[in-house]
mmCIF file of C-alpha atoms and ligand atoms in Angstrom:
data_model
loop_
_atom_site.group_PDB
_atom_site.id
_atom_site.type_symbol
_atom_site.label_atom_id
_atom_site.label_comp_id
_atom_site.label_asym_id
_atom_site.label_seq_id
_atom_site.Cartn_x
_atom_site.Cartn_y
_atom_site.Cartn_z
ATOM 1 C CA UNK D 29 33.093 -5.090 -8.640
ATOM 2 C CA UNK D 30 32.973 -4.500 -4.861
ATOM 3 C CA UNK D 31 30.489 -6.615 -2.933
ATOM 4 C CA UNK D 32 28.365 -3.954 -1.270
ATOM 5 C CA UNK D 33 25.195 -5.914 -0.446
ATOM 6 C CA UNK D 34 21.513 -5.036 -0.630
ATOM 7 C CA UNK D 35 20.292 -1.438 -0.642
ATOM 8 C CA UNK D 36 16.943 -2.452 0.872
ATOM 9 C CA UNK D 37 17.081 -2.183 4.672
ATOM 10 C CA UNK D 38 16.096 -5.412 6.488
ATOM 11 C CA UNK D 39 16.102 -7.066 3.079
ATOM 12 C CA UNK D 40 15.667 -10.613 4.446
ATOM 13 C CA UNK D 41 12.406 -9.656 6.195
ATOM 14 C CA UNK D 42 8.937 -9.806 4.734
ATOM 15 C CA UNK D 43 7.608 -6.415 3.649
ATOM 16 C CA UNK D 44 10.284 -4.263 5.340
ATOM 17 C CA UNK D 45 8.611 -1.069 4.091
ATOM 18 C CA UNK D 46 5.228 -1.934 5.667
ATOM 19 C CA UNK D 47 3.235 -1.630 2.460
ATOM 20 C CA UNK D 48 -0.387 -2.826 2.209
ATOM 21 C CA UNK D 49 0.369 -6.256 0.706
ATOM 22 C CA UNK D 50 -1.652 -9.164 -0.754
ATOM 23 C CA UNK D 51 -0.483 -12.659 -1.643
ATOM 24 C CA UNK D 52 -1.617 -12.748 -5.274
ATOM 25 C CA UNK D 53 -0.693 -16.376 -6.043
ATOM 26 C CA UNK D 54 1.401 -19.325 -4.921
ATOM 27 C CA UNK D 55 3.297 -21.502 -7.380
ATOM 28 C CA UNK D 56 4.622 -24.926 -6.387
ATOM 29 C CA UNK D 57 6.478 -27.672 -8.221
ATOM 30 C CA UNK D 58 9.222 -30.234 -7.816
ATOM 31 C CA UNK D 59 12.199 -29.734 -10.110
ATOM 32 C CA UNK D 60 14.662 -32.375 -11.289
ATOM 33 C CA UNK D 61 17.644 -30.587 -9.780
ATOM 34 C CA UNK D 62 19.381 -30.711 -6.436
ATOM 35 C CA UNK D 63 19.787 -27.812 -4.034
ATOM 36 C CA UNK D 64 23.299 -27.051 -5.292
ATOM 37 C CA UNK D 65 21.996 -26.496 -8.825
ATOM 38 C CA UNK D 66 18.979 -24.544 -7.527
ATOM 39 C CA UNK D 67 21.131 -22.086 -5.486
ATOM 40 C CA UNK D 68 23.622 -21.757 -8.319
ATOM 41 C CA UNK D 69 20.732 -20.777 -10.559
ATOM 42 C CA UNK D 70 19.474 -18.166 -8.076
ATOM 43 C CA UNK D 71 22.825 -16.320 -8.032
ATOM 44 C CA UNK D 72 23.278 -16.662 -11.784
ATOM 45 C CA UNK D 73 21.907 -13.249 -12.826
ATOM 46 C CA UNK D 74 23.704 -13.449 -16.161
ATOM 47 C CA UNK D 75 21.358 -16.012 -17.707
ATOM 48 C CA UNK D 76 18.190 -13.916 -17.496
ATOM 49 C CA UNK D 77 18.252 -12.125 -20.884
ATOM 50 C CA UNK D 78 19.636 -15.201 -22.685
ATOM 51 C CA UNK D 79 18.025 -18.359 -21.327
ATOM 52 C CA UNK D 80 14.873 -16.343 -20.565
ATOM 53 C CA UNK D 81 14.956 -14.179 -23.681
ATOM 54 C CA UNK D 82 11.197 -14.417 -24.125
ATOM 55 C CA UNK D 83 10.743 -12.691 -20.724
ATOM 56 C CA UNK D 84 13.815 -10.422 -20.338
ATOM 57 C CA UNK D 85 15.331 -8.316 -23.112
ATOM 58 C CA UNK D 86 18.185 -6.779 -21.106
ATOM 59 C CA UNK D 87 19.939 -6.774 -17.755
ATOM 60 C CA UNK D 88 22.388 -4.232 -16.398
ATOM 61 C CA UNK D 89 24.060 -5.407 -13.223
ATOM 62 C CA UNK D 90 24.511 -2.952 -10.335
ATOM 63 C CA UNK D 91 25.932 -5.287 -7.707
ATOM 64 C CA UNK D 92 26.321 -8.985 -6.953
ATOM 65 C CA UNK D 93 27.802 -11.238 -4.300
ATOM 66 C CA UNK D 94 26.987 -14.202 -2.111
ATOM 67 C CA UNK D 95 24.179 -12.074 -0.639
ATOM 68 C CA UNK D 96 22.364 -11.945 -4.041
ATOM 69 C CA UNK D 97 22.335 -9.360 -6.811
ATOM 70 C CA UNK D 98 20.728 -6.148 -7.995
ATOM 71 C CA UNK D 99 20.101 -5.248 -11.618
ATOM 72 C CA UNK D 100 18.113 -3.053 -13.966
ATOM 73 C CA UNK D 101 16.063 -5.213 -16.300
ATOM 74 C CA UNK D 102 13.649 -4.768 -19.165
ATOM 75 C CA UNK D 103 10.970 -7.114 -20.377
ATOM 76 C CA UNK D 104 9.915 -7.997 -23.898
ATOM 77 C CA UNK D 105 9.641 -6.184 -26.238
ATOM 78 C CA UNK D 106 12.457 -3.914 -25.114
ATOM 79 C CA UNK D 107 11.144 -0.769 -26.873
ATOM 80 C CA UNK D 108 7.911 -0.653 -24.898
ATOM 81 C CA UNK D 109 9.107 -2.156 -21.615
ATOM 82 C CA UNK D 110 9.586 -0.111 -18.514
ATOM 83 C CA UNK D 111 12.933 -0.490 -16.769
ATOM 84 C CA UNK D 112 12.639 -2.341 -13.467
ATOM 85 C CA UNK D 113 15.208 -2.355 -10.684
ATOM 86 C CA UNK D 114 15.195 -5.772 -9.035
ATOM 87 C CA UNK D 115 17.107 -6.826 -5.949
ATOM 88 C CA UNK D 116 17.381 -10.530 -5.171
ATOM 89 C CA UNK D 117 18.462 -11.370 -1.615
ATOM 90 C CA UNK D 118 19.170 -14.875 -0.340
ATOM 91 C CA UNK D 119 18.362 -16.166 3.133
ATOM 92 C CA UNK D 120 20.214 -19.489 3.149
ATOM 93 C CA UNK D 121 19.545 -20.445 6.788
ATOM 94 C CA UNK D 122 15.824 -20.383 5.996
ATOM 95 C CA UNK D 123 16.338 -21.914 2.544
ATOM 96 C CA UNK D 124 14.619 -19.033 0.794
ATOM 97 C CA UNK D 125 15.239 -15.901 -1.222
ATOM 98 C CA UNK D 126 13.298 -12.808 -2.168
ATOM 99 C CA UNK D 127 13.232 -10.956 -5.447
ATOM 100 C CA UNK D 128 12.028 -7.439 -4.672
ATOM 101 C CA UNK D 129 11.110 -4.666 -7.102
ATOM 102 C CA UNK D 130 12.834 -1.476 -5.957
ATOM 103 C CA UNK D 131 11.756 0.758 -8.833
ATOM 104 C CA UNK D 132 9.660 0.529 -12.001
ATOM 105 C CA UNK D 133 6.975 -2.109 -12.540
ATOM 106 C CA UNK D 134 5.282 -2.760 -9.195
ATOM 107 C CA UNK D 135 7.572 -1.107 -6.615
ATOM 108 C CA UNK D 136 7.652 -3.048 -3.369
ATOM 109 C CA UNK D 137 6.517 -6.327 -4.955
ATOM 110 C CA UNK D 138 8.199 -9.297 -3.270
ATOM 111 C CA UNK D 139 8.505 -12.744 -4.774
ATOM 112 C CA UNK D 140 9.526 -15.196 -2.071
ATOM 113 C CA UNK D 141 10.871 -18.598 -3.117
ATOM 114 C CA UNK D 142 11.420 -21.453 -0.652
ATOM 115 C CA UNK D 143 13.521 -24.537 -1.439
ATOM 116 C CA UNK D 144 13.043 -27.911 0.230
ATOM 117 C CA UNK D 145 15.271 -30.842 -0.568
ATOM 118 C CA UNK D 146 13.241 -33.824 -1.814
ATOM 119 C CA UNK D 147 16.182 -36.121 -2.493
ATOM 120 C CA UNK D 148 19.677 -35.976 -4.006
ATOM 121 C CA UNK D 149 18.224 -35.026 -7.409
ATOM 122 C CA UNK D 150 14.990 -33.213 -6.672
ATOM 123 C CA UNK D 151 13.978 -29.958 -4.999
ATOM 124 C CA UNK D 152 10.532 -28.732 -4.022
ATOM 125 C CA UNK D 153 9.985 -25.072 -4.781
ATOM 126 C CA UNK D 154 7.270 -22.806 -3.446
ATOM 127 C CA UNK D 155 6.943 -19.283 -4.830
ATOM 128 C CA UNK D 156 4.708 -16.654 -3.203
ATOM 129 C CA UNK D 157 3.845 -13.444 -5.021
ATOM 130 C CA UNK D 158 3.297 -10.546 -2.598
ATOM 131 C CA UNK D 159 1.907 -7.489 -4.370
ATOM 132 C CA UNK D 160 1.469 -4.072 -2.709
ATOM 133 C CA UNK D 161 -1.295 -1.523 -3.146
ATOM 134 C CA UNK D 162 -3.653 -3.742 -5.103
ATOM 135 C CA UNK D 163 -7.281 -4.755 -4.561
ATOM 136 C CA UNK D 164 -8.575 -8.328 -4.666
ATOM 137 C CA UNK D 165 -9.440 -8.298 -8.376
ATOM 138 C CA UNK D 166 -6.128 -6.715 -9.306
ATOM 139 C CA UNK D 167 -4.259 -9.265 -7.210
ATOM 140 C CA UNK D 168 -6.122 -12.144 -8.883
ATOM 141 C CA UNK D 169 -5.315 -10.808 -12.343
ATOM 142 C CA UNK D 170 -1.638 -10.195 -11.558
ATOM 143 C CA UNK D 171 -1.405 -13.543 -9.786
ATOM 144 C CA UNK D 172 -2.611 -15.336 -12.928
ATOM 145 C CA UNK D 173 -0.009 -13.529 -15.033
ATOM 146 C CA UNK D 174 2.738 -14.379 -12.542
ATOM 147 C CA UNK D 175 1.824 -18.069 -12.497
ATOM 148 C CA UNK D 176 2.102 -18.263 -16.303
ATOM 149 C CA UNK D 177 5.407 -16.372 -16.315
ATOM 150 C CA UNK D 178 6.929 -18.520 -13.566
ATOM 151 C CA UNK D 179 5.859 -21.755 -15.216
ATOM 152 C CA UNK D 180 7.884 -20.697 -18.276
ATOM 153 C CA UNK D 181 10.869 -19.438 -16.258
ATOM 154 C CA UNK D 182 11.094 -22.604 -14.161
ATOM 155 C CA UNK D 183 10.674 -24.851 -17.243
ATOM 156 C CA UNK D 184 13.659 -23.064 -18.803
ATOM 157 C CA UNK D 185 15.686 -23.092 -15.581
ATOM 158 C CA UNK D 186 14.976 -26.762 -14.934
ATOM 159 C CA UNK D 187 16.113 -27.730 -18.437
ATOM 160 C CA UNK D 188 19.380 -25.832 -17.918
ATOM 161 C CA UNK D 189 19.980 -27.357 -14.476
ATOM 162 C CA UNK D 190 19.301 -30.894 -15.734
ATOM 163 C CA UNK D 191 21.702 -30.439 -18.666
ATOM 164 C CA UNK D 192 24.368 -28.869 -16.466
ATOM 165 C CA UNK D 193 24.099 -31.679 -13.907
ATOM 166 C CA UNK D 194 24.436 -34.263 -16.678
ATOM 167 C CA UNK D 195 27.575 -32.508 -17.964
ATOM 168 C CA UNK D 196 29.045 -32.324 -14.451
ATOM 169 C CA UNK D 197 28.235 -36.012 -13.865
ATOM 170 C CA UNK D 198 29.934 -36.940 -17.140
ATOM 171 C CA UNK D 199 33.084 -35.117 -16.023
ATOM 172 C CA UNK D 200 33.316 -37.025 -12.759
ATOM 173 C CA UNK D 201 32.212 -40.462 -14.088
ATOM 174 C CA UNK D 202 34.972 -42.980 -14.752
ATOM 175 C CA UNK D 203 35.790 -42.743 -18.447
ATOM 176 C CA UNK D 204 34.328 -45.833 -20.133
ATOM 177 C CA UNK D 205 35.188 -44.585 -23.589
ATOM 178 C CA UNK D 206 38.262 -46.090 -25.120
ATOM 179 C CA UNK D 207 40.681 -43.345 -26.131
ATOM 180 C CA UNK D 208 39.999 -42.925 -29.779
ATOM 181 C CA UNK D 209 42.599 -40.556 -31.207
ATOM 182 C CA UNK D 210 41.111 -40.563 -34.711
ATOM 183 C CA UNK D 211 37.727 -41.245 -36.308
ATOM 184 C CA UNK D 212 37.164 -41.890 -39.995
ATOM 185 C CA UNK D 213 33.997 -40.021 -40.978
ATOM 186 C CA UNK D 214 33.827 -41.537 -44.449
ATOM 187 C CA UNK D 215 33.557 -40.013 -47.883
ATOM 188 C CA UNK D 216 33.689 -36.195 -48.079
ATOM 189 C CA UNK D 217 30.673 -35.805 -50.346
ATOM 190 C CA UNK D 218 28.536 -38.130 -48.263
ATOM 191 C CA UNK D 219 29.576 -36.249 -45.108
ATOM 192 C CA UNK D 220 28.735 -32.863 -46.647
ATOM 193 C CA UNK D 221 25.122 -33.958 -46.942
ATOM 194 C CA UNK D 222 24.963 -34.489 -43.168
ATOM 195 C CA UNK D 223 26.580 -31.256 -41.952
ATOM 196 C CA UNK D 224 26.456 -29.751 -39.402
ATOM 197 C CA UNK D 225 27.146 -32.904 -37.433
ATOM 198 C CA UNK D 226 27.909 -33.707 -33.801
ATOM 199 C CA UNK D 227 30.086 -36.702 -33.006
ATOM 200 C CA UNK D 228 31.800 -37.953 -29.890
ATOM 201 C CA UNK D 229 35.569 -38.155 -29.861
ATOM 202 C CA UNK D 230 37.260 -39.674 -26.817
ATOM 203 C CA UNK D 231 34.094 -39.054 -24.803
ATOM 204 C CA UNK D 232 33.781 -35.396 -25.800
ATOM 205 C CA UNK D 233 31.056 -33.882 -28.008
ATOM 206 C CA UNK D 234 32.505 -32.316 -31.145
ATOM 207 C CA UNK D 235 30.690 -30.309 -33.809
ATOM 208 C CA UNK D 236 31.749 -30.480 -37.438
ATOM 209 C CA UNK D 237 30.687 -27.660 -39.739
ATOM 210 C CA UNK D 238 31.584 -26.222 -43.110
ATOM 211 C CA UNK D 239 32.582 -22.524 -43.201
ATOM 212 C CA UNK D 240 33.914 -20.814 -46.314
ATOM 213 C CA UNK D 241 34.347 -24.125 -48.063
ATOM 214 C CA UNK D 242 36.474 -25.667 -45.325
ATOM 215 C CA UNK D 243 35.581 -28.156 -42.623
ATOM 216 C CA UNK D 244 36.047 -27.158 -38.978
ATOM 217 C CA UNK D 245 35.704 -29.133 -35.759
ATOM 218 C CA UNK D 246 35.114 -27.544 -32.361
ATOM 219 C CA UNK D 247 34.071 -28.535 -28.871
ATOM 220 C CA UNK D 248 30.282 -28.749 -28.535
ATOM 221 C CA UNK D 249 30.389 -27.930 -24.829
ATOM 222 C CA UNK D 250 30.469 -24.348 -23.580
ATOM 223 C CA UNK D 251 33.549 -23.681 -21.441
ATOM 224 C CA UNK D 252 31.566 -21.331 -19.174
ATOM 225 C CA UNK D 253 29.025 -23.635 -17.479
ATOM 226 C CA UNK D 254 29.012 -26.616 -19.831
ATOM 227 C CA UNK D 255 25.948 -25.821 -21.928
ATOM 228 C CA UNK D 256 25.519 -28.223 -24.846
ATOM 229 C CA UNK D 257 26.335 -26.389 -28.098
ATOM 230 C CA UNK D 258 25.478 -29.145 -30.556
ATOM 231 C CA UNK D 259 22.223 -27.511 -31.713
ATOM 232 C CA UNK D 260 23.528 -23.935 -31.806
ATOM 233 C CA UNK D 261 23.725 -22.684 -35.403
ATOM 234 C CA UNK D 262 26.863 -20.998 -36.755
ATOM 235 C CA UNK D 263 26.030 -17.403 -37.723
ATOM 236 C CA UNK D 264 27.168 -15.655 -40.906
ATOM 237 C CA UNK D 265 30.346 -14.463 -39.183
ATOM 238 C CA UNK D 266 31.371 -17.997 -38.290
ATOM 239 C CA UNK D 267 30.376 -17.661 -34.626
ATOM 240 C CA UNK D 268 28.090 -19.476 -32.204
ATOM 241 C CA UNK D 269 26.256 -17.867 -29.284
ATOM 242 C CA UNK D 270 25.695 -19.966 -26.196
ATOM 243 C CA UNK D 271 21.997 -19.957 -25.298
ATOM 244 C CA UNK D 272 22.558 -19.937 -21.515
ATOM 245 C CA UNK D 273 24.520 -16.693 -20.957
ATOM 246 C CA UNK D 274 25.143 -15.348 -24.447
ATOM 247 C CA UNK D 275 28.903 -15.886 -24.721
ATOM 248 C CA UNK D 276 29.810 -15.819 -28.410
ATOM 249 C CA UNK D 277 32.660 -17.890 -29.812
ATOM 250 C CA UNK D 278 34.490 -17.798 -33.131
ATOM 251 C CA UNK D 279 34.296 -21.364 -34.369
ATOM 252 C CA UNK D 280 37.624 -21.288 -36.257
ATOM 253 C CA UNK D 281 39.761 -19.846 -33.445
ATOM 254 C CA UNK D 282 37.607 -20.951 -30.497
ATOM 255 C CA UNK D 283 38.025 -17.463 -29.015
ATOM 256 C CA UNK D 284 35.210 -15.570 -27.350
ATOM 257 C CA UNK D 285 34.110 -12.469 -29.281
ATOM 258 C CA UNK D 286 32.101 -10.512 -26.696
ATOM 259 C CA UNK D 287 34.591 -9.608 -24.051
ATOM 260 C CA UNK D 288 34.540 -12.662 -21.794
ATOM 261 C CA UNK D 289 37.742 -14.398 -20.875
ATOM 262 C CA UNK D 290 37.089 -17.888 -22.224
ATOM 263 C CA UNK D 291 37.777 -20.051 -25.261
ATOM 264 C CA UNK D 292 36.253 -23.196 -26.625
ATOM 265 C CA UNK D 293 38.251 -26.246 -25.598
ATOM 266 C CA UNK D 294 40.924 -26.675 -28.295
ATOM 267 C CA UNK D 295 42.341 -29.860 -29.721
ATOM 268 C CA UNK D 296 40.289 -31.142 -32.651
ATOM 269 C CA UNK D 297 41.422 -31.279 -36.253
ATOM 270 C CA UNK D 298 39.645 -32.266 -39.441
ATOM 271 C CA UNK D 299 41.710 -33.709 -42.288
ATOM 272 C CA UNK D 300 40.643 -34.621 -45.821
ATOM 273 C CA UNK D 301 42.806 -37.432 -47.162
ATOM 274 C CA UNK D 302 44.029 -37.845 -50.752
ATOM 275 C CA UNK D 303 41.193 -40.240 -51.487
ATOM 276 C CA UNK D 304 38.622 -37.734 -50.150
ATOM 277 C CA UNK D 305 37.937 -39.350 -46.834
ATOM 278 C CA UNK D 306 37.403 -37.162 -43.784
ATOM 279 C CA UNK D 307 39.206 -37.869 -40.551
ATOM 280 C CA UNK D 308 38.848 -36.109 -37.238
ATOM 281 C CA UNK D 309 41.522 -36.377 -34.615
ATOM 282 C CA UNK D 310 42.627 -34.980 -31.299
ATOM 283 C CA UNK D 311 45.665 -32.782 -31.560
HETATM 284 S S1 FES Y 7 27.219 -21.898 -20.312
HETATM 285 FE FE1 FES Y 7 27.314 -19.798 -19.909
HETATM 286 S S2 FES Y 7 27.711 -18.901 -21.826
HETATM 287 FE FE2 FES Y 7 27.647 -20.990 -22.194
#
């Protein structure tokens, strides 16, 4: 997709269309994530209808690049939600970005978010909701709704950023785990009672499940952005769907099933021995 940039003229300026505007609310918090994670999250349009599935039912991307992104979105429930065209534009030198409604919803609404580094692991965020063509009462009502919505969105984003940072840290930490090429998981019948199960093999999380009367082991870390997959249930087609961006993987083959170019990390094998013990090994 060509990087064409924002369609809004003077997109990094406040209220470039000179609308009668009110600041309806201001939301502030400190998140347990550094600036790198926070900016990554801003440009990550793909997570909206998955991580935030209680707020967004769909997203159709029009354009994206280092400048930001523009997409048509719908809220929840999808059937009764109006389509809204949102354009998010970053202003890195001023450590801020704006999410502006171009069509649908409240056209001209600007949500300005400022980041301030607190320390290597924390970022202060300040979100201002600028709403056009609204009186004081309307602004107060909409401001209250926005504060509730943003509390939920930032709770979900912060959880993802914390988990992603932990996964990135684990990749760069010196490996303390002794290479363990094989683990004996004990008696088959006893194991069956505890499935699905997540274990660690050579420092990597591995899920063990039963599908069609056979045991399968697969990486419990999403190859896209390292989401933990240990609590994701296997559906009736033997697939798991990552909760962060919705990539769906066939557990037996590890292959993605919804058009993305990724596979679960291969290399785990489950064996049932003659005396009905279960072993898992790296291949
Ligand atoms: S981390 Fe993005 S789909 Fe799993």
